[in-house]
Amino acid sequence: MSAPLKPPAAETYHRPAGLAGFAADWASDQRAFKNVSWGKAMMWIFLLSDTFIFGCFLLAYMSARMATTVPWPNPSEVFALDIAGAHVPLILIAIMTFVLISSSGTMAMAVNCGYRRDRRKTAALMLVTAFFGATFVGMQAFEWSKLIAEGVRPWGNPWGAAQFGSSFFMITGFHGTHVTFGVIFLLIVARKVWRGDFDTERRGFFTSRKGRYEIVEITGLYWHFVDLVWVFIFAFFYLW
Amino acid sequence: MVDVRSGLGEALPPPEVEDVELYHPHSWWTRYVFSQDAKIIAIQYATTAIAIGMVALVLSWLMRLQLGFPDTFQLVDAEAYYQFITMHGMIMVIYLLTALFLGGFGNYLIPLMVGARDMVFPYANMLSYWIYLLAVLVLVASFFAPGGPTGAGWTLYPPQALLSGTPGGKDWGIILMLSSLIIFIIGFTMGGLNYVVTVLQGRARGMTLMRMPLTVWGIFTATVMALLAFPALFVACVMMLFDRLLGTSFFMPAIVEMGEQLPYGGGSPILFQHLFWFFGHPEVYIVALPAFGIVSDLISTHARKNIFGYRMMVWAIVIIGGLSFVVWAHHMYVSGMNPYFGFFFATTTLIIAVPTAIKVYNWVLTLWRGNIHLTLPMLFALAFIVTFVNGGLTGLFLGNVVVDVPLSDTMFVVAHFHMVMGVAPILVIFGAIYHWYPKITGRMLDETLGQIHFWITFIGAYGIFFPMHYLGLIGVPRRYYELGETAFVPDSVHTLNAFISIMALIVGAAQIVLLFNLVWSLRHGREAGGNPWRATTLEWQTPETPPPHGNWGKELPVVYRWAYDYSVPGAPEDFIPQNQPAPSRVSHEAAS
Ligand code: HEM
Ligand SMILES: [Cu+2]
């Protein structure tokens, strides 16, 4: 893969800083993003495309919500829980958000350890991240079943606009799928790290290419993105 | 001074990445079927696209038979007509043109033209093809599903695409169509990411962005656009599937069908139109930009002249790509919208004409006093320019709200989009096939058969689509299975319709000449050698023809110049390959 060669080009080829440097990189040969590997570039561009998908979902939802002629159910009521006699709005969502954001923290630490080639710590931190992710999905499943029990369906709900349920299931479902894939991805990479694949240059089962610790960071990019998207869903769906 | 054409200074930077390690297939299966080699994947993509394209062609025949001779043939009833129109449109736009330009030409040409050994992630690239094939199979399955394929029109507008009593929404057709599109988008994304990253991060030493052939620029920009436009279609398809399968009402207003109130309510059909056209308009340029790029290279090579205004051409491609994301609502003038929006979208639409016109001028100026070889690729390129100008001019009419409203949904629109995104890109595809076939197979296509193919296709296409402008101006509506006795339709319309249909049969049949040529020349064509057109770009400089796995043998190519050093004064030959170092500085000075 695209491992950087030993003496970086920077020594022989001085690249200017700032905007001029940006222009110089794009005017140069071989790579437009210097020192960005193929895998990372690919993940970034994929995430850009995925942003458009989530953007369209959210815009569609918002346009439905703005256009509705029947009342839109009040999210802080719908997503409230009664805990120990107290009625706490949005509590579950708050915990879910907290869990997911914490998982971003552990992921960042995993990336750091990965680059220090600390096999065990990296794998452990990725497992913790995956655990947080799985917890998030679990809580989401709980939330779904609670709403379903209360009578929310994709085609209608007891409180108002039918688009409430449709958008809710669609958007959180699509996001939850992303988290689930992320968890699977994390487990696979964690296993590889644990086994030392990236130290022994073991080849991938499907691609027959040698993996590198960088894959931890690429997984991290995806994971942070999924978190970030959640923040937007949180803001636009639950807080609006 | 820095060489303006490349951005590089005098010196050539050292390699930044290690040479890639290729996957070496061990069996016939992994070599030719589940191949990770972009060239094989390209051929797989192209064959599948052409095969499904033939289906769309046959459907157009059947439709034309119905329109031309409504009383003679009983092949098509009203419902089948809608089904055929839908499948024809969708297959042509997405499963043929998009797949062939990006999956076919993109896969073959990008690695070769930028001097890479392969796409950056060959495994994902391979998956891309198999998922595309699955999408095609799901689409084809709808012909055999209960109720047949959907008849919603290629725009799939709800609510009719979802109602069980319409040609669009009944039975399985629409479900299979939406599923197939979703699968297509997933597969395309895997390939598209590869093409983009290969261009950005996988180029050879010396290959700056501003030295890339315009073909690569066109395919690259189109792929970036596709990665940003397909999400809208993806979302639209998912939401529509939910409307259909789960009973949500994203796109469905409260509606009565057959005197019965349906459980839908509160959704917005216009929302679908916005999502669809946010994809749909860029899609037009997703097939046009690769065509622009390829035709620039064909013209330059076969007129033995550098492309006029290379930088302008690059920027025009990029600007067209960007602008095409802010014009989508010009397809919705009759759907109803705030007049200020209409004004906005009409303005942006007309602005696109500027970079587009620049491109046309530059093609013509490239030809100006060139040493024009009337080879087959050149003939097709010339035909493209004429056709594109024609389609572009009618586009200016349709871009204006007041002109569009009466012309909307008439044959004028059918004429316009067939000229600009049907015939024009297909002509480029033909030109490209004649141009690159020698590299792909090592043999030339037969010239006589090619000439027959060209003239029938070119003149015939005008025979088909030119009269449609007139039909549209009279008011003949689009998507009508027969006209019947209508007061405003004079007899001449029926005569013309019959004429158009005969032309369509002839043009369709002429494509068999091409298919025959493709197969026959494989064994009997003249040996081509490595560089029969004496072209400068890297794909013609491979050590072997057809290029082997890994493309370049031991050493990766190093690039010293742009792609258009044709007829450089003082050079020993009338072309200087991009990877030829020595007298470059001298010749550049002379040329500039
Ligand atoms: C031999 C060549 C072709 C013939 C004879 C042909 C014929 C037709 C006919 C008869 C219609 C229906 C018009 C109507 O009643 O509204 C149609 C629609 C259409 N065609 Fe073609 N076509 C050809 C090639 C192409 C190509 C290459 C494309 C690629 C862009 C294309 C894209 C479309 C689209 C998008 C529609 C609109 C479908 C709809 O209204 O939903 N066609 N064509
Ligand atoms: Cu458009």
PDB file of N, CA and C in Angstrom, chain A residues 67-141:
ATOM      1  N   ALA A  67     -43.885  21.381   7.048  1.00  0.00           N
ATOM      2  CA  ALA A  67     -45.063  21.479   6.197  1.00  0.00           C
ATOM      3  C   ALA A  67     -46.299  20.872   6.844  1.00  0.00           C
ATOM      4  N   THR A  68     -46.112  20.168   7.942  1.00  0.00           N
ATOM      5  CA  THR A  68     -47.239  19.400   8.458  1.00  0.00           C
ATOM      6  C   THR A  68     -48.372  20.318   8.915  1.00  0.00           C
ATOM      7  N   THR A  69     -49.603  19.869   8.671  1.00  0.00           N
ATOM      8  CA  THR A  69     -50.758  20.671   9.083  1.00  0.00           C
ATOM      9  C   THR A  69     -51.346  20.156  10.393  1.00  0.00           C
ATOM     10  N   VAL A  70     -50.982  18.928  10.751  1.00  0.00           N
ATOM     11  CA  VAL A  70     -51.409  18.422  12.063  1.00  0.00           C
ATOM     12  C   VAL A  70     -50.245  18.600  13.027  1.00  0.00           C
ATOM     13  N   PRO A  71     -50.508  18.643  14.323  1.00  0.00           N
ATOM     14  CA  PRO A  71     -49.416  18.931  15.250  1.00  0.00           C
ATOM     15  C   PRO A  71     -48.323  17.867  15.214  1.00  0.00           C
ATOM     16  N   TRP A  72     -47.117  18.316  15.453  1.00  0.00           N
ATOM     17  CA  TRP A  72     -45.981  17.400  15.533  1.00  0.00           C
ATOM     18  C   TRP A  72     -45.825  16.995  16.989  1.00  0.00           C
ATOM     19  N   PRO A  73     -45.711  15.708  17.263  1.00  0.00           N
ATOM     20  CA  PRO A  73     -45.583  15.296  18.663  1.00  0.00           C
ATOM     21  C   PRO A  73     -44.388  15.983  19.331  1.00  0.00           C
ATOM     22  N   ASN A  74     -44.559  16.332  20.590  1.00  0.00           N
ATOM     23  CA  ASN A  74     -43.499  17.045  21.290  1.00  0.00           C
ATOM     24  C   ASN A  74     -42.417  16.064  21.725  1.00  0.00           C
ATOM     25  N   PRO A  75     -41.197  16.166  21.157  1.00  0.00           N
ATOM     26  CA  PRO A  75     -40.184  15.145  21.430  1.00  0.00           C
ATOM     27  C   PRO A  75     -39.833  15.051  22.911  1.00  0.00           C
ATOM     28  N   SER A  76     -39.806  16.185  23.612  1.00  0.00           N
ATOM     29  CA  SER A  76     -39.339  16.037  24.994  1.00  0.00           C
ATOM     30  C   SER A  76     -40.377  15.296  25.828  1.00  0.00           C
ATOM     31  N   GLU A  77     -41.640  15.301  25.407  1.00  0.00           N
ATOM     32  CA  GLU A  77     -42.638  14.480  26.084  1.00  0.00           C
ATOM     33  C   GLU A  77     -42.517  13.022  25.659  1.00  0.00           C
ATOM     34  N   VAL A  78     -42.404  12.847  24.331  1.00  0.00           N
ATOM     35  CA  VAL A  78     -42.383  11.481  23.814  1.00  0.00           C
ATOM     36  C   VAL A  78     -41.185  10.715  24.350  1.00  0.00           C
ATOM     37  N   PHE A  79     -40.046  11.407  24.400  1.00  0.00           N
ATOM     38  CA  PHE A  79     -38.832  10.716  24.808  1.00  0.00           C
ATOM     39  C   PHE A  79     -38.520  10.949  26.285  1.00  0.00           C
ATOM     40  N   ALA A  80     -39.562  11.021  27.116  1.00  0.00           N
ATOM     41  CA  ALA A  80     -39.322  11.172  28.545  1.00  0.00           C
ATOM     42  C   ALA A  80     -39.438   9.810  29.217  1.00  0.00           C
ATOM     43  N   LEU A  81     -38.750   9.653  30.313  1.00  0.00           N
ATOM     44  CA  LEU A  81     -38.858   8.414  31.078  1.00  0.00           C
ATOM     45  C   LEU A  81     -39.268   8.753  32.504  1.00  0.00           C
ATOM     46  N   ASP A  82     -39.998   7.850  33.131  1.00  0.00           N
ATOM     47  CA  ASP A  82     -40.288   8.022  34.552  1.00  0.00           C
ATOM     48  C   ASP A  82     -39.284   7.214  35.333  1.00  0.00           C
ATOM     49  N   ILE A  83     -38.384   7.922  35.995  1.00  0.00           N
ATOM     50  CA  ILE A  83     -37.367   7.221  36.768  1.00  0.00           C
ATOM     51  C   ILE A  83     -37.578   7.550  38.234  1.00  0.00           C
ATOM     52  N   ALA A  84     -37.750   6.553  39.038  1.00  0.00           N
ATOM     53  CA  ALA A  84     -37.951   6.710  40.485  1.00  0.00           C
ATOM     54  C   ALA A  84     -38.989   7.776  40.772  1.00  0.00           C
ATOM     55  N   GLY A  85     -40.076   7.711  40.040  1.00  0.00           N
ATOM     56  CA  GLY A  85     -41.172   8.645  40.307  1.00  0.00           C
ATOM     57  C   GLY A  85     -41.000   9.993  39.625  1.00  0.00           C
ATOM     58  N   ALA A  86     -39.767  10.317  39.198  1.00  0.00           N
ATOM     59  CA  ALA A  86     -39.570  11.623  38.563  1.00  0.00           C
ATOM     60  C   ALA A  86     -39.772  11.498  37.066  1.00  0.00           C
ATOM     61  N   HIS A  87     -40.313  12.538  36.461  1.00  0.00           N
ATOM     62  CA  HIS A  87     -40.559  12.541  35.020  1.00  0.00           C
ATOM     63  C   HIS A  87     -39.418  13.303  34.361  1.00  0.00           C
ATOM     64  N   VAL A  88     -38.528  12.585  33.723  1.00  0.00           N
ATOM     65  CA  VAL A  88     -37.335  13.252  33.182  1.00  0.00           C
ATOM     66  C   VAL A  88     -37.391  13.268  31.660  1.00  0.00           C
ATOM     67  N   PRO A  89     -37.527  14.442  31.049  1.00  0.00           N
ATOM     68  CA  PRO A  89     -37.564  14.485  29.584  1.00  0.00           C
ATOM     69  C   PRO A  89     -36.206  14.149  28.991  1.00  0.00           C
ATOM     70  N   LEU A  90     -36.234  13.447  27.870  1.00  0.00           N
ATOM     71  CA  LEU A  90     -35.038  13.206  27.057  1.00  0.00           C
ATOM     72  C   LEU A  90     -33.901  12.502  27.789  1.00  0.00           C
ATOM     73  N   ILE A  91     -34.210  11.876  28.930  1.00  0.00           N
ATOM     74  CA  ILE A  91     -33.094  11.346  29.719  1.00  0.00           C
ATOM     75  C   ILE A  91     -32.347  10.242  28.987  1.00  0.00           C
ATOM     76  N   LEU A  92     -33.116   9.342  28.354  1.00  0.00           N
ATOM     77  CA  LEU A  92     -32.456   8.226  27.679  1.00  0.00           C
ATOM     78  C   LEU A  92     -31.553   8.743  26.556  1.00  0.00           C
ATOM     79  N   ILE A  93     -32.087   9.712  25.810  1.00  0.00           N
ATOM     80  CA  ILE A  93     -31.309  10.256  24.700  1.00  0.00           C
ATOM     81  C   ILE A  93     -30.040  10.911  25.230  1.00  0.00           C
ATOM     82  N   ALA A  94     -30.174  11.570  26.379  1.00  0.00           N
ATOM     83  CA  ALA A  94     -28.998  12.217  26.950  1.00  0.00           C
ATOM     84  C   ALA A  94     -27.949  11.171  27.292  1.00  0.00           C
ATOM     85  N   ILE A  95     -28.391  10.067  27.891  1.00  0.00           N
ATOM     86  CA  ILE A  95     -27.417   9.018  28.228  1.00  0.00           C
ATOM     87  C   ILE A  95     -26.802   8.427  26.968  1.00  0.00           C
ATOM     88  N   MET A  96     -27.653   8.175  25.970  1.00  0.00           N
ATOM     89  CA  MET A  96     -27.134   7.609  24.715  1.00  0.00           C
ATOM     90  C   MET A  96     -26.078   8.527  24.116  1.00  0.00           C
ATOM     91  N   THR A  97     -26.398   9.818  24.125  1.00  0.00           N
ATOM     92  CA  THR A  97     -25.446  10.766  23.557  1.00  0.00           C
ATOM     93  C   THR A  97     -24.142  10.731  24.348  1.00  0.00           C
ATOM     94  N   PHE A  98     -24.284  10.691  25.663  1.00  0.00           N
ATOM     95  CA  PHE A  98     -23.093  10.660  26.497  1.00  0.00           C
ATOM     96  C   PHE A  98     -22.247   9.427  26.184  1.00  0.00           C
ATOM     97  N   VAL A  99     -22.912   8.274  26.076  1.00  0.00           N
ATOM     98  CA  VAL A  99     -22.183   7.036  25.799  1.00  0.00           C
ATOM     99  C   VAL A  99     -21.456   7.137  24.465  1.00  0.00           C
ATOM    100  N   LEU A 100     -22.150   7.634  23.484  1.00  0.00           N
ATOM    101  CA  LEU A 100     -21.548   7.672  22.150  1.00  0.00           C
ATOM    102  C   LEU A 100     -20.359   8.625  22.120  1.00  0.00           C
ATOM    103  N   ILE A 101     -20.516   9.755  22.820  1.00  0.00           N
ATOM    104  CA  ILE A 101     -19.406  10.710  22.809  1.00  0.00           C
ATOM    105  C   ILE A 101     -18.224  10.169  23.597  1.00  0.00           C
ATOM    106  N   SER A 102     -18.514   9.448  24.671  1.00  0.00           N
ATOM    107  CA  SER A 102     -17.403   8.812  25.391  1.00  0.00           C
ATOM    108  C   SER A 102     -16.682   7.829  24.486  1.00  0.00           C
ATOM    109  N   SER A 103     -17.456   7.126  23.676  1.00  0.00           N
ATOM    110  CA  SER A 103     -16.810   6.141  22.812  1.00  0.00           C
ATOM    111  C   SER A 103     -15.875   6.825  21.827  1.00  0.00           C
ATOM    112  N   SER A 104     -16.190   8.041  21.441  1.00  0.00           N
ATOM    113  CA  SER A 104     -15.268   8.775  20.588  1.00  0.00           C
ATOM    114  C   SER A 104     -13.957   9.016  21.324  1.00  0.00           C
ATOM    115  N   GLY A 105     -14.068   9.286  22.627  1.00  0.00           N
ATOM    116  CA  GLY A 105     -12.857   9.492  23.421  1.00  0.00           C
ATOM    117  C   GLY A 105     -11.990   8.249  23.446  1.00  0.00           C
ATOM    118  N   THR A 106     -12.596   7.102  23.755  1.00  0.00           N
ATOM    119  CA  THR A 106     -11.790   5.883  23.805  1.00  0.00           C
ATOM    120  C   THR A 106     -11.217   5.546  22.430  1.00  0.00           C
ATOM    121  N   MET A 107     -11.984   5.873  21.391  1.00  0.00           N
ATOM    122  CA  MET A 107     -11.492   5.614  20.038  1.00  0.00           C
ATOM    123  C   MET A 107     -10.235   6.444  19.765  1.00  0.00           C
ATOM    124  N   ALA A 108     -10.294   7.720  20.162  1.00  0.00           N
ATOM    125  CA  ALA A 108      -9.130   8.581  19.937  1.00  0.00           C
ATOM    126  C   ALA A 108      -7.920   8.025  20.684  1.00  0.00           C
ATOM    127  N   MET A 109      -8.151   7.526  21.902  1.00  0.00           N
ATOM    128  CA  MET A 109      -7.030   6.942  22.635  1.00  0.00           C
ATOM    129  C   MET A 109      -6.508   5.694  21.934  1.00  0.00           C
ATOM    130  N   ALA A 110      -7.423   4.911  21.373  1.00  0.00           N
ATOM    131  CA  ALA A 110      -6.991   3.708  20.654  1.00  0.00           C
ATOM    132  C   ALA A 110      -6.093   4.090  19.483  1.00  0.00           C
ATOM    133  N   VAL A 111      -6.466   5.132  18.771  1.00  0.00           N
ATOM    134  CA  VAL A 111      -5.666   5.549  17.622  1.00  0.00           C
ATOM    135  C   VAL A 111      -4.268   5.934  18.085  1.00  0.00           C
ATOM    136  N   ASN A 112      -4.239   6.675  19.175  1.00  0.00           N
ATOM    137  CA  ASN A 112      -2.954   7.096  19.725  1.00  0.00           C
ATOM    138  C   ASN A 112      -2.088   5.883  20.058  1.00  0.00           C
ATOM    139  N   CYS A 113      -2.671   4.923  20.779  1.00  0.00           N
ATOM    140  CA  CYS A 113      -1.902   3.739  21.144  1.00  0.00           C
ATOM    141  C   CYS A 113      -1.484   2.948  19.912  1.00  0.00           C
ATOM    142  N   GLY A 114      -2.361   2.941  18.915  1.00  0.00           N
ATOM    143  CA  GLY A 114      -2.040   2.234  17.685  1.00  0.00           C
ATOM    144  C   GLY A 114      -0.757   2.766  17.082  1.00  0.00           C
ATOM    145  N   TYR A 115      -0.632   4.073  17.051  1.00  0.00           N
ATOM    146  CA  TYR A 115       0.569   4.630  16.439  1.00  0.00           C
ATOM    147  C   TYR A 115       1.794   4.422  17.317  1.00  0.00           C
ATOM    148  N   ARG A 116       1.566   4.173  18.605  1.00  0.00           N
ATOM    149  CA  ARG A 116       2.720   3.825  19.435  1.00  0.00           C
ATOM    150  C   ARG A 116       2.944   2.321  19.427  1.00  0.00           C
ATOM    151  N   ARG A 117       2.198   1.638  18.600  1.00  0.00           N
ATOM    152  CA  ARG A 117       2.339   0.193  18.416  1.00  0.00           C
ATOM    153  C   ARG A 117       2.142  -0.569  19.721  1.00  0.00           C
ATOM    154  N   ASP A 118       1.248  -0.034  20.525  1.00  0.00           N
ATOM    155  CA  ASP A 118       0.935  -0.726  21.762  1.00  0.00           C
ATOM    156  C   ASP A 118      -0.242  -1.649  21.484  1.00  0.00           C
ATOM    157  N   ARG A 119       0.099  -2.853  21.118  1.00  0.00           N
ATOM    158  CA  ARG A 119      -0.885  -3.794  20.618  1.00  0.00           C
ATOM    159  C   ARG A 119      -2.049  -3.997  21.591  1.00  0.00           C
ATOM    160  N   ARG A 120      -1.688  -4.348  22.854  1.00  0.00           N
ATOM    161  CA  ARG A 120      -2.730  -4.704  23.804  1.00  0.00           C
ATOM    162  C   ARG A 120      -3.646  -3.544  24.107  1.00  0.00           C
ATOM    163  N   LYS A 121      -3.029  -2.408  24.392  1.00  0.00           N
ATOM    164  CA  LYS A 121      -3.851  -1.254  24.766  1.00  0.00           C
ATOM    165  C   LYS A 121      -4.770  -0.862  23.615  1.00  0.00           C
ATOM    166  N   THR A 122      -4.222  -0.876  22.408  1.00  0.00           N
ATOM    167  CA  THR A 122      -5.044  -0.503  21.259  1.00  0.00           C
ATOM    168  C   THR A 122      -6.264  -1.400  21.174  1.00  0.00           C
ATOM    169  N   ALA A 123      -5.986  -2.702  21.218  1.00  0.00           N
ATOM    170  CA  ALA A 123      -7.095  -3.642  21.088  1.00  0.00           C
ATOM    171  C   ALA A 123      -8.099  -3.444  22.211  1.00  0.00           C
ATOM    172  N   ALA A 124      -7.584  -3.270  23.433  1.00  0.00           N
ATOM    173  CA  ALA A 124      -8.492  -3.108  24.563  1.00  0.00           C
ATOM    174  C   ALA A 124      -9.359  -1.862  24.377  1.00  0.00           C
ATOM    175  N   LEU A 125      -8.731  -0.777  23.992  1.00  0.00           N
ATOM    176  CA  LEU A 125      -9.511   0.447  23.838  1.00  0.00           C
ATOM    177  C   LEU A 125     -10.532   0.321  22.709  1.00  0.00           C
ATOM    178  N   MET A 126     -10.157  -0.390  21.669  1.00  0.00           N
ATOM    179  CA  MET A 126     -11.140  -0.577  20.602  1.00  0.00           C
ATOM    180  C   MET A 126     -12.301  -1.409  21.097  1.00  0.00           C
ATOM    181  N   LEU A 127     -11.998  -2.391  21.916  1.00  0.00           N
ATOM    182  CA  LEU A 127     -13.081  -3.202  22.463  1.00  0.00           C
ATOM    183  C   LEU A 127     -14.000  -2.347  23.332  1.00  0.00           C
ATOM    184  N   VAL A 128     -13.394  -1.465  24.131  1.00  0.00           N
ATOM    185  CA  VAL A 128     -14.230  -0.582  24.949  1.00  0.00           C
ATOM    186  C   VAL A 128     -15.118   0.270  24.043  1.00  0.00           C
ATOM    187  N   THR A 129     -14.525   0.792  22.980  1.00  0.00           N
ATOM    188  CA  THR A 129     -15.306   1.593  22.047  1.00  0.00           C
ATOM    189  C   THR A 129     -16.459   0.782  21.478  1.00  0.00           C
ATOM    190  N   ALA A 130     -16.137  -0.437  21.067  1.00  0.00           N
ATOM    191  CA  ALA A 130     -17.181  -1.283  20.509  1.00  0.00           C
ATOM    192  C   ALA A 130     -18.261  -1.545  21.555  1.00  0.00           C
ATOM    193  N   PHE A 131     -17.826  -1.717  22.807  1.00  0.00           N
ATOM    194  CA  PHE A 131     -18.790  -1.961  23.864  1.00  0.00           C
ATOM    195  C   PHE A 131     -19.735  -0.760  24.020  1.00  0.00           C
ATOM    196  N   PHE A 132     -19.150   0.435  24.052  1.00  0.00           N
ATOM    197  CA  PHE A 132     -19.996   1.634  24.114  1.00  0.00           C
ATOM    198  C   PHE A 132     -20.962   1.681  22.934  1.00  0.00           C
ATOM    199  N   GLY A 133     -20.435   1.375  21.765  1.00  0.00           N
ATOM    200  CA  GLY A 133     -21.280   1.403  20.567  1.00  0.00           C
ATOM    201  C   GLY A 133     -22.431   0.429  20.702  1.00  0.00           C
ATOM    202  N   ALA A 134     -22.104  -0.781  21.168  1.00  0.00           N
ATOM    203  CA  ALA A 134     -23.152  -1.795  21.314  1.00  0.00           C
ATOM    204  C   ALA A 134     -24.173  -1.343  22.356  1.00  0.00           C
ATOM    205  N   THR A 135     -23.674  -0.697  23.430  1.00  0.00           N
ATOM    206  CA  THR A 135     -24.601  -0.175  24.436  1.00  0.00           C
ATOM    207  C   THR A 135     -25.557   0.828  23.812  1.00  0.00           C
ATOM    208  N   PHE A 136     -24.989   1.688  22.988  1.00  0.00           N
ATOM    209  CA  PHE A 136     -25.818   2.689  22.321  1.00  0.00           C
ATOM    210  C   PHE A 136     -26.910   2.010  21.508  1.00  0.00           C
ATOM    211  N   VAL A 137     -26.509   1.021  20.723  1.00  0.00           N
ATOM    212  CA  VAL A 137     -27.505   0.339  19.895  1.00  0.00           C
ATOM    213  C   VAL A 137     -28.539  -0.346  20.784  1.00  0.00           C
ATOM    214  N   GLY A 138     -28.072  -0.911  21.888  1.00  0.00           N
ATOM    215  CA  GLY A 138     -29.003  -1.560  22.797  1.00  0.00           C
ATOM    216  C   GLY A 138     -30.025  -0.578  23.337  1.00  0.00           C
ATOM    217  N   MET A 139     -29.539   0.594  23.745  1.00  0.00           N
ATOM    218  CA  MET A 139     -30.479   1.584  24.275  1.00  0.00           C
ATOM    219  C   MET A 139     -31.438   2.053  23.190  1.00  0.00           C
ATOM    220  N   GLN A 140     -30.917   2.102  21.983  1.00  0.00           N
ATOM    221  CA  GLN A 140     -31.798   2.491  20.895  1.00  0.00           C
ATOM    222  C   GLN A 140     -32.897   1.447  20.709  1.00  0.00           C
ATOM    223  N   ALA A 141     -32.504   0.193  20.806  1.00  0.00           N
ATOM    224  CA  ALA A 141     -33.503  -0.870  20.687  1.00  0.00           C
ATOM    225  C   ALA A 141     -34.559  -0.712  21.781  1.00  0.00           C
TER     226      ALA A 141
END
